């Protein structure tokens, strides 16, 4: 692990235990390193699962198999391999995943579709079957002690500079339910060794369709509203497991009492985890929140916001603490969405620098420059056309990103 | 001007004079510098014009007015201001452009629509009318000597590290016609001081509609097939002027004798100029040609090729001379175009590194590594789905790009 990101929180948060969730970790030695790199999470029988996966059409075998499991809707175990993404490895890679699934399903005497496997790391090298077999044998053994949330969050990392977790709770039908999540990722896909993998666990009892709807909705404003470098991993996966052990009446629709509270808790955890990924963005020195208002629709606002967030020139300007609003104008204009140059307004922090297509009269750069010297930067663009709005998060583009990604040999 | 790009050609090429084209340059002092920054090109009466402009919806006044002139189809003069893009300057910026147009149109006693003005440089500062007026008075005066092609190409530059020109000729109806062009640009929009402006001149006689069709077709495979940083300037403009002074029979359709030869010459100049922009890409140390074959259509192939060309992870890998084909796979997969992981093949230079979704058997990294150590890099991706193909050009992403764009204050 390289130096801890300057944007990292002070410490790993206290996460609650989730009834029905057991974690164990081991050293599979997928790479030539001495750290735990294999994670096993056992889920109580009856656990419901929802998931979202990468849109990259060259996705890994793991992603394809996770999709089959998500469609099945039930889960008994999660395995995460760190150090080898097993992507683009053809039939040999698929055999390795099937071997893990068979080994775990035999141990739990469960349907193979209920075993979820994710891998992250180097592309194009088949996951070594012997190392996987020995590692899995360790983690499914009761001789291996259970791992803390922080140890588990650490074990799924690759190039991350800190482990990432978040929690929230909700009251559902008079019962308090817990939501805890962990995530790894620091570039969309990075020194052959990153990708975003996120896992959220709750003891709430929720029907599969509702759980999936909640995850999909929460993802749109969290995991799908962040970008580090505009590159989309072949392995990105977020899974949400509901063990049902809290004992609340099973939620089946959003109108059920407590469903909104549970959704708010899931969304809070998803947003915290997504922002932690940005705070560990490769080379990041600034955390950037971009809000677009006044667009013709929310979807249009999000596309404009991502155009700003992905612009190398905007990201380098913020790295340079330069109130270069002209680059924001450029990024709005290239998004391919409705915009009117002469209605556009741009702000940094709470300070408007341009309105109605012109620099504001009496513009004072002082407070803007002060805002840009901070670590948490806010950029706003109002298009002046309608009520559409969206917020996305990104980090700046620095020499650190180039060093991590170019000054490296595979 | 900073250090000359390592990818620059040894010298400015010898460009032919184009009958009916006169050039003069002057110091307007748009910035606090002592160099020529105002270019005037006078075109013989009857000159036909075609043009293509940025798709950025926040375009400059200059772009809007150029579009009106292109629709008119005739040109008598071109003015290029360097050092101030006049973009996002509202009514004050428009007044400055109208003043230049009126001044030149009065001098030439021509329709104001026949005067084309382009500006490049800092955004958000209205072009100073007094400096523009004094500068234009100088360049329209016969006391100012005519400028060479190289001097003219130098005068339109901003952050470019070398002047750029290209030429070709064709035989049309037994008459040899000349095509000469100049271009400036090094980022799509860069330290508030770049943008792509291209001007091509020919003495051929061509009807306006045919000239526009030829330019649009040539642009698709040249100026619209390059990317430095995926950012689209608010001012990008390419104009093609045909003076008709060569005396060939006026070309009106692509079936006319010589029309194909003229098109080939225009396309050759457009491609040379576009590639020179990439060779001056900010911080570039490698010139990269990306060819995608086997796509479902040419348009699909181009979108996949641009996805590869714009990927920060592909560009940093090539900067690091790293045969990181996994990143190419990722970029193919994120393009949103049809692709099949298990039919995909990737090459660097002429060396295939992966086929059918797997690393090639007996892959020897030696020749690939040798290719990547060169300055001119070729990347190929065959999708194995159809006959669609496209080639695009880009440069690598280096510390130099960050230094130029972040280690800078406006």
mmCIF file of C-alpha atoms in Angstrom, chain A residues 184-387:
data_model
loop_
_atom_site.group_PDB
_atom_site.id
_atom_site.type_symbol
_atom_site.label_atom_id
_atom_site.label_comp_id
_atom_site.label_asym_id
_atom_site.label_seq_id
_atom_site.Cartn_x
_atom_site.Cartn_y
_atom_site.Cartn_z
ATOM 1 C CA UNK A 184 -12.539 -1.054 -2.655
ATOM 2 C CA UNK A 185 -11.419 1.024 -5.611
ATOM 3 C CA UNK A 186 -9.166 3.951 -6.427
ATOM 4 C CA UNK A 187 -9.212 4.174 -10.222
ATOM 5 C CA UNK A 188 -11.897 2.785 -12.479
ATOM 6 C CA UNK A 189 -9.215 0.337 -13.483
ATOM 7 C CA UNK A 190 -5.723 1.138 -12.482
ATOM 8 C CA UNK A 191 -2.145 -0.199 -12.500
ATOM 9 C CA UNK A 192 -3.836 -3.398 -13.712
ATOM 10 C CA UNK A 193 -4.939 -3.547 -10.124
ATOM 11 C CA UNK A 194 -8.073 -1.666 -9.366
ATOM 12 C CA UNK A 195 -11.778 -1.812 -10.026
ATOM 13 C CA UNK A 196 -14.677 -0.961 -7.791
ATOM 14 C CA UNK A 197 -16.150 -3.767 -5.696
ATOM 15 C CA UNK A 198 -18.743 -2.864 -3.089
ATOM 16 C CA UNK A 199 -20.637 -5.038 -0.612
ATOM 17 C CA UNK A 200 -23.489 -3.894 1.593
ATOM 18 C CA UNK A 201 -25.069 -6.097 4.253
ATOM 19 C CA UNK A 202 -28.271 -5.657 6.229
ATOM 20 C CA UNK A 203 -30.139 -7.820 8.691
ATOM 21 C CA UNK A 204 -33.462 -6.463 7.421
ATOM 22 C CA UNK A 205 -35.957 -8.866 5.855
ATOM 23 C CA UNK A 206 -36.700 -7.681 2.330
ATOM 24 C CA UNK A 207 -38.216 -9.354 -0.728
ATOM 25 C CA UNK A 208 -35.735 -9.778 -3.637
ATOM 26 C CA UNK A 209 -37.500 -7.450 -6.102
ATOM 27 C CA UNK A 210 -37.740 -4.627 -3.594
ATOM 28 C CA UNK A 211 -34.118 -5.096 -2.538
ATOM 29 C CA UNK A 212 -33.021 -4.863 -6.172
ATOM 30 C CA UNK A 213 -35.122 -1.758 -6.754
ATOM 31 C CA UNK A 214 -33.600 -0.094 -3.705
ATOM 32 C CA UNK A 215 -30.046 -0.912 -4.778
ATOM 33 C CA UNK A 216 -30.578 0.242 -8.351
ATOM 34 C CA UNK A 217 -32.061 3.539 -7.199
ATOM 35 C CA UNK A 218 -29.348 4.117 -4.616
ATOM 36 C CA UNK A 219 -26.610 3.308 -7.142
ATOM 37 C CA UNK A 220 -27.746 5.969 -9.613
ATOM 38 C CA UNK A 221 -26.944 8.725 -7.140
ATOM 39 C CA UNK A 222 -23.862 7.158 -5.591
ATOM 40 C CA UNK A 223 -21.688 4.541 -7.329
ATOM 41 C CA UNK A 224 -22.905 5.733 -10.738
ATOM 42 C CA UNK A 225 -22.364 9.401 -9.841
ATOM 43 C CA UNK A 226 -18.620 9.190 -9.256
ATOM 44 C CA UNK A 227 -15.706 9.204 -11.651
ATOM 45 C CA UNK A 228 -11.975 9.189 -11.164
ATOM 46 C CA UNK A 229 -10.680 8.932 -14.712
ATOM 47 C CA UNK A 230 -13.735 8.136 -16.901
ATOM 48 C CA UNK A 231 -12.472 4.582 -17.399
ATOM 49 C CA UNK A 232 -14.904 1.751 -16.675
ATOM 50 C CA UNK A 233 -13.570 -1.448 -15.183
ATOM 51 C CA UNK A 234 -14.368 -4.822 -16.648
ATOM 52 C CA UNK A 235 -15.176 -6.131 -13.169
ATOM 53 C CA UNK A 236 -17.152 -3.451 -11.260
ATOM 54 C CA UNK A 237 -19.725 -5.087 -9.015
ATOM 55 C CA UNK A 238 -21.873 -3.962 -6.081
ATOM 56 C CA UNK A 239 -23.850 -6.556 -4.120
ATOM 57 C CA UNK A 240 -26.440 -5.948 -1.395
ATOM 58 C CA UNK A 241 -27.243 -8.843 0.934
ATOM 59 C CA UNK A 242 -30.243 -8.931 3.286
ATOM 60 C CA UNK A 243 -30.096 -11.726 5.862
ATOM 61 C CA UNK A 244 -33.581 -11.104 7.335
ATOM 62 C CA UNK A 245 -32.282 -11.907 10.813
ATOM 63 C CA UNK A 246 -33.517 -8.648 12.383
ATOM 64 C CA UNK A 247 -36.948 -10.203 12.501
ATOM 65 C CA UNK A 248 -38.889 -7.298 11.011
ATOM 66 C CA UNK A 249 -41.999 -8.067 8.954
ATOM 67 C CA UNK A 250 -40.692 -8.815 5.442
ATOM 68 C CA UNK A 251 -40.744 -5.675 3.313
ATOM 69 C CA UNK A 252 -42.244 -6.297 -0.111
ATOM 70 C CA UNK A 253 -43.140 -2.823 -1.442
ATOM 71 C CA UNK A 254 -41.905 0.739 -0.986
ATOM 72 C CA UNK A 255 -45.241 1.553 0.670
ATOM 73 C CA UNK A 256 -44.602 -0.838 3.575
ATOM 74 C CA UNK A 257 -43.883 0.927 6.901
ATOM 75 C CA UNK A 258 -40.142 1.379 7.294
ATOM 76 C CA UNK A 259 -39.281 0.775 3.634
ATOM 77 C CA UNK A 260 -38.380 4.405 3.082
ATOM 78 C CA UNK A 261 -36.240 4.407 6.218
ATOM 79 C CA UNK A 262 -34.361 1.304 5.063
ATOM 80 C CA UNK A 263 -33.879 2.828 1.621
ATOM 81 C CA UNK A 264 -32.479 5.992 3.207
ATOM 82 C CA UNK A 265 -30.012 3.894 5.221
ATOM 83 C CA UNK A 266 -28.932 1.908 2.145
ATOM 84 C CA UNK A 267 -28.578 5.074 0.112
ATOM 85 C CA UNK A 268 -26.539 6.722 2.888
ATOM 86 C CA UNK A 269 -24.124 3.772 3.034
ATOM 87 C CA UNK A 270 -23.869 3.638 -0.780
ATOM 88 C CA UNK A 271 -23.118 7.359 -0.981
ATOM 89 C CA UNK A 272 -20.523 7.220 1.808
ATOM 90 C CA UNK A 273 -18.786 4.268 0.155
ATOM 91 C CA UNK A 274 -18.837 5.901 -3.290
ATOM 92 C CA UNK A 275 -17.354 9.115 -1.945
ATOM 93 C CA UNK A 276 -14.631 7.144 -0.157
ATOM 94 C CA UNK A 277 -13.610 5.689 -3.538
ATOM 95 C CA UNK A 278 -13.232 9.219 -4.903
ATOM 96 C CA UNK A 279 -11.251 10.216 -1.805
ATOM 97 C CA UNK A 280 -8.843 7.417 -2.712
ATOM 98 C CA UNK A 281 -8.740 8.394 -6.403
ATOM 99 C CA UNK A 282 -5.319 7.795 -7.866
ATOM 100 C CA UNK A 283 -3.136 10.830 -7.194
ATOM 101 C CA UNK A 284 -6.085 12.806 -5.800
ATOM 102 C CA UNK A 285 -5.310 15.947 -3.837
ATOM 103 C CA UNK A 286 -8.809 17.509 -3.997
ATOM 104 C CA UNK A 287 -12.299 16.041 -3.519
ATOM 105 C CA UNK A 288 -14.644 17.746 -5.989
ATOM 106 C CA UNK A 289 -18.434 17.983 -5.821
ATOM 107 C CA UNK A 290 -20.049 19.155 -9.053
ATOM 108 C CA UNK A 291 -23.672 20.278 -9.017
ATOM 109 C CA UNK A 292 -25.556 21.165 -12.172
ATOM 110 C CA UNK A 293 -28.904 22.945 -11.864
ATOM 111 C CA UNK A 294 -31.301 24.519 -14.327
ATOM 112 C CA UNK A 295 -30.984 21.701 -16.870
ATOM 113 C CA UNK A 296 -33.914 20.507 -18.971
ATOM 114 C CA UNK A 297 -34.060 17.255 -16.937
ATOM 115 C CA UNK A 298 -32.239 15.449 -14.137
ATOM 116 C CA UNK A 299 -30.736 13.028 -16.669
ATOM 117 C CA UNK A 300 -29.454 15.906 -18.776
ATOM 118 C CA UNK A 301 -28.015 17.576 -15.665
ATOM 119 C CA UNK A 302 -26.152 14.380 -14.781
ATOM 120 C CA UNK A 303 -24.624 14.088 -18.268
ATOM 121 C CA UNK A 304 -23.440 17.700 -18.083
ATOM 122 C CA UNK A 305 -22.079 17.160 -14.560
ATOM 123 C CA UNK A 306 -20.136 14.066 -15.685
ATOM 124 C CA UNK A 307 -18.788 15.978 -18.704
ATOM 125 C CA UNK A 308 -17.349 18.536 -16.275
ATOM 126 C CA UNK A 309 -16.142 15.816 -13.888
ATOM 127 C CA UNK A 310 -14.366 13.919 -16.668
ATOM 128 C CA UNK A 311 -12.728 16.906 -18.352
ATOM 129 C CA UNK A 312 -8.937 16.638 -17.982
ATOM 130 C CA UNK A 313 -8.702 20.414 -18.300
ATOM 131 C CA UNK A 314 -11.190 21.079 -15.482
ATOM 132 C CA UNK A 315 -9.475 18.480 -13.279
ATOM 133 C CA UNK A 316 -6.001 19.876 -13.895
ATOM 134 C CA UNK A 317 -7.219 23.448 -13.303
ATOM 135 C CA UNK A 318 -8.535 22.455 -9.877
ATOM 136 C CA UNK A 319 -5.293 20.607 -9.141
ATOM 137 C CA UNK A 320 -3.596 23.934 -9.891
ATOM 138 C CA UNK A 321 -6.062 25.825 -7.654
ATOM 139 C CA UNK A 322 -6.953 27.917 -10.694
ATOM 140 C CA UNK A 323 -10.450 29.455 -10.926
ATOM 141 C CA UNK A 324 -10.492 28.644 -14.614
ATOM 142 C CA UNK A 325 -14.225 28.892 -15.225
ATOM 143 C CA UNK A 326 -13.693 29.016 -18.993
ATOM 144 C CA UNK A 327 -12.848 25.314 -18.859
ATOM 145 C CA UNK A 328 -16.126 24.635 -17.041
ATOM 146 C CA UNK A 329 -17.976 26.499 -19.814
ATOM 147 C CA UNK A 330 -16.163 24.380 -22.369
ATOM 148 C CA UNK A 331 -17.102 21.152 -20.553
ATOM 149 C CA UNK A 332 -20.764 22.200 -20.327
ATOM 150 C CA UNK A 333 -20.792 22.950 -24.028
ATOM 151 C CA UNK A 334 -19.216 19.686 -25.138
ATOM 152 C CA UNK A 335 -21.663 17.487 -23.201
ATOM 153 C CA UNK A 336 -24.074 17.262 -26.109
ATOM 154 C CA UNK A 337 -26.960 18.435 -23.896
ATOM 155 C CA UNK A 338 -29.170 21.537 -24.221
ATOM 156 C CA UNK A 339 -27.342 24.613 -22.917
ATOM 157 C CA UNK A 340 -27.413 28.314 -23.749
ATOM 158 C CA UNK A 341 -24.112 30.138 -23.455
ATOM 159 C CA UNK A 342 -25.859 33.403 -22.624
ATOM 160 C CA UNK A 343 -27.882 31.946 -19.696
ATOM 161 C CA UNK A 344 -25.033 29.987 -18.143
ATOM 162 C CA UNK A 345 -23.768 30.745 -14.630
ATOM 163 C CA UNK A 346 -20.700 29.215 -12.960
ATOM 164 C CA UNK A 347 -19.650 29.195 -9.318
ATOM 165 C CA UNK A 348 -16.774 27.876 -7.209
ATOM 166 C CA UNK A 349 -17.861 27.238 -3.639
ATOM 167 C CA UNK A 350 -20.643 29.766 -3.044
ATOM 168 C CA UNK A 351 -19.025 32.420 -5.199
ATOM 169 C CA UNK A 352 -20.512 33.101 -8.630
ATOM 170 C CA UNK A 353 -17.810 33.933 -11.154
ATOM 171 C CA UNK A 354 -19.924 34.176 -14.297
ATOM 172 C CA UNK A 355 -23.596 34.799 -14.991
ATOM 173 C CA UNK A 356 -25.623 35.223 -18.157
ATOM 174 C CA UNK A 357 -22.659 34.377 -20.330
ATOM 175 C CA UNK A 358 -20.338 37.020 -18.870
ATOM 176 C CA UNK A 359 -17.938 37.345 -15.955
ATOM 177 C CA UNK A 360 -19.882 38.848 -13.033
ATOM 178 C CA UNK A 361 -19.476 42.575 -12.512
ATOM 179 C CA UNK A 362 -16.932 43.407 -9.843
ATOM 180 C CA UNK A 363 -15.716 39.813 -9.676
ATOM 181 C CA UNK A 364 -13.432 39.382 -6.682
ATOM 182 C CA UNK A 365 -11.075 36.451 -7.091
ATOM 183 C CA UNK A 366 -10.002 36.500 -3.429
ATOM 184 C CA UNK A 367 -12.714 34.307 -1.855
ATOM 185 C CA UNK A 368 -12.703 32.001 -4.901
ATOM 186 C CA UNK A 369 -8.954 31.499 -4.623
ATOM 187 C CA UNK A 370 -9.356 30.806 -0.894
ATOM 188 C CA UNK A 371 -12.001 28.138 -1.614
ATOM 189 C CA UNK A 372 -9.771 26.482 -4.213
ATOM 190 C CA UNK A 373 -6.911 26.184 -1.736
ATOM 191 C CA UNK A 374 -9.049 23.823 0.377
ATOM 192 C CA UNK A 375 -9.317 20.035 -0.016
ATOM 193 C CA UNK A 376 -13.082 19.893 -0.621
ATOM 194 C CA UNK A 377 -13.996 21.847 -3.739
ATOM 195 C CA UNK A 378 -17.499 22.608 -4.942
ATOM 196 C CA UNK A 379 -18.247 23.601 -8.520
ATOM 197 C CA UNK A 380 -21.707 24.705 -9.636
ATOM 198 C CA UNK A 381 -23.131 25.328 -13.073
ATOM 199 C CA UNK A 382 -26.640 26.678 -13.562
ATOM 200 C CA UNK A 383 -27.902 26.268 -17.113
ATOM 201 C CA UNK A 384 -30.935 28.536 -16.661
ATOM 202 C CA UNK A 385 -33.187 26.307 -18.764
ATOM 203 C CA UNK A 386 -35.340 24.183 -16.423
ATOM 204 C CA UNK A 387 -35.552 22.327 -13.124
#
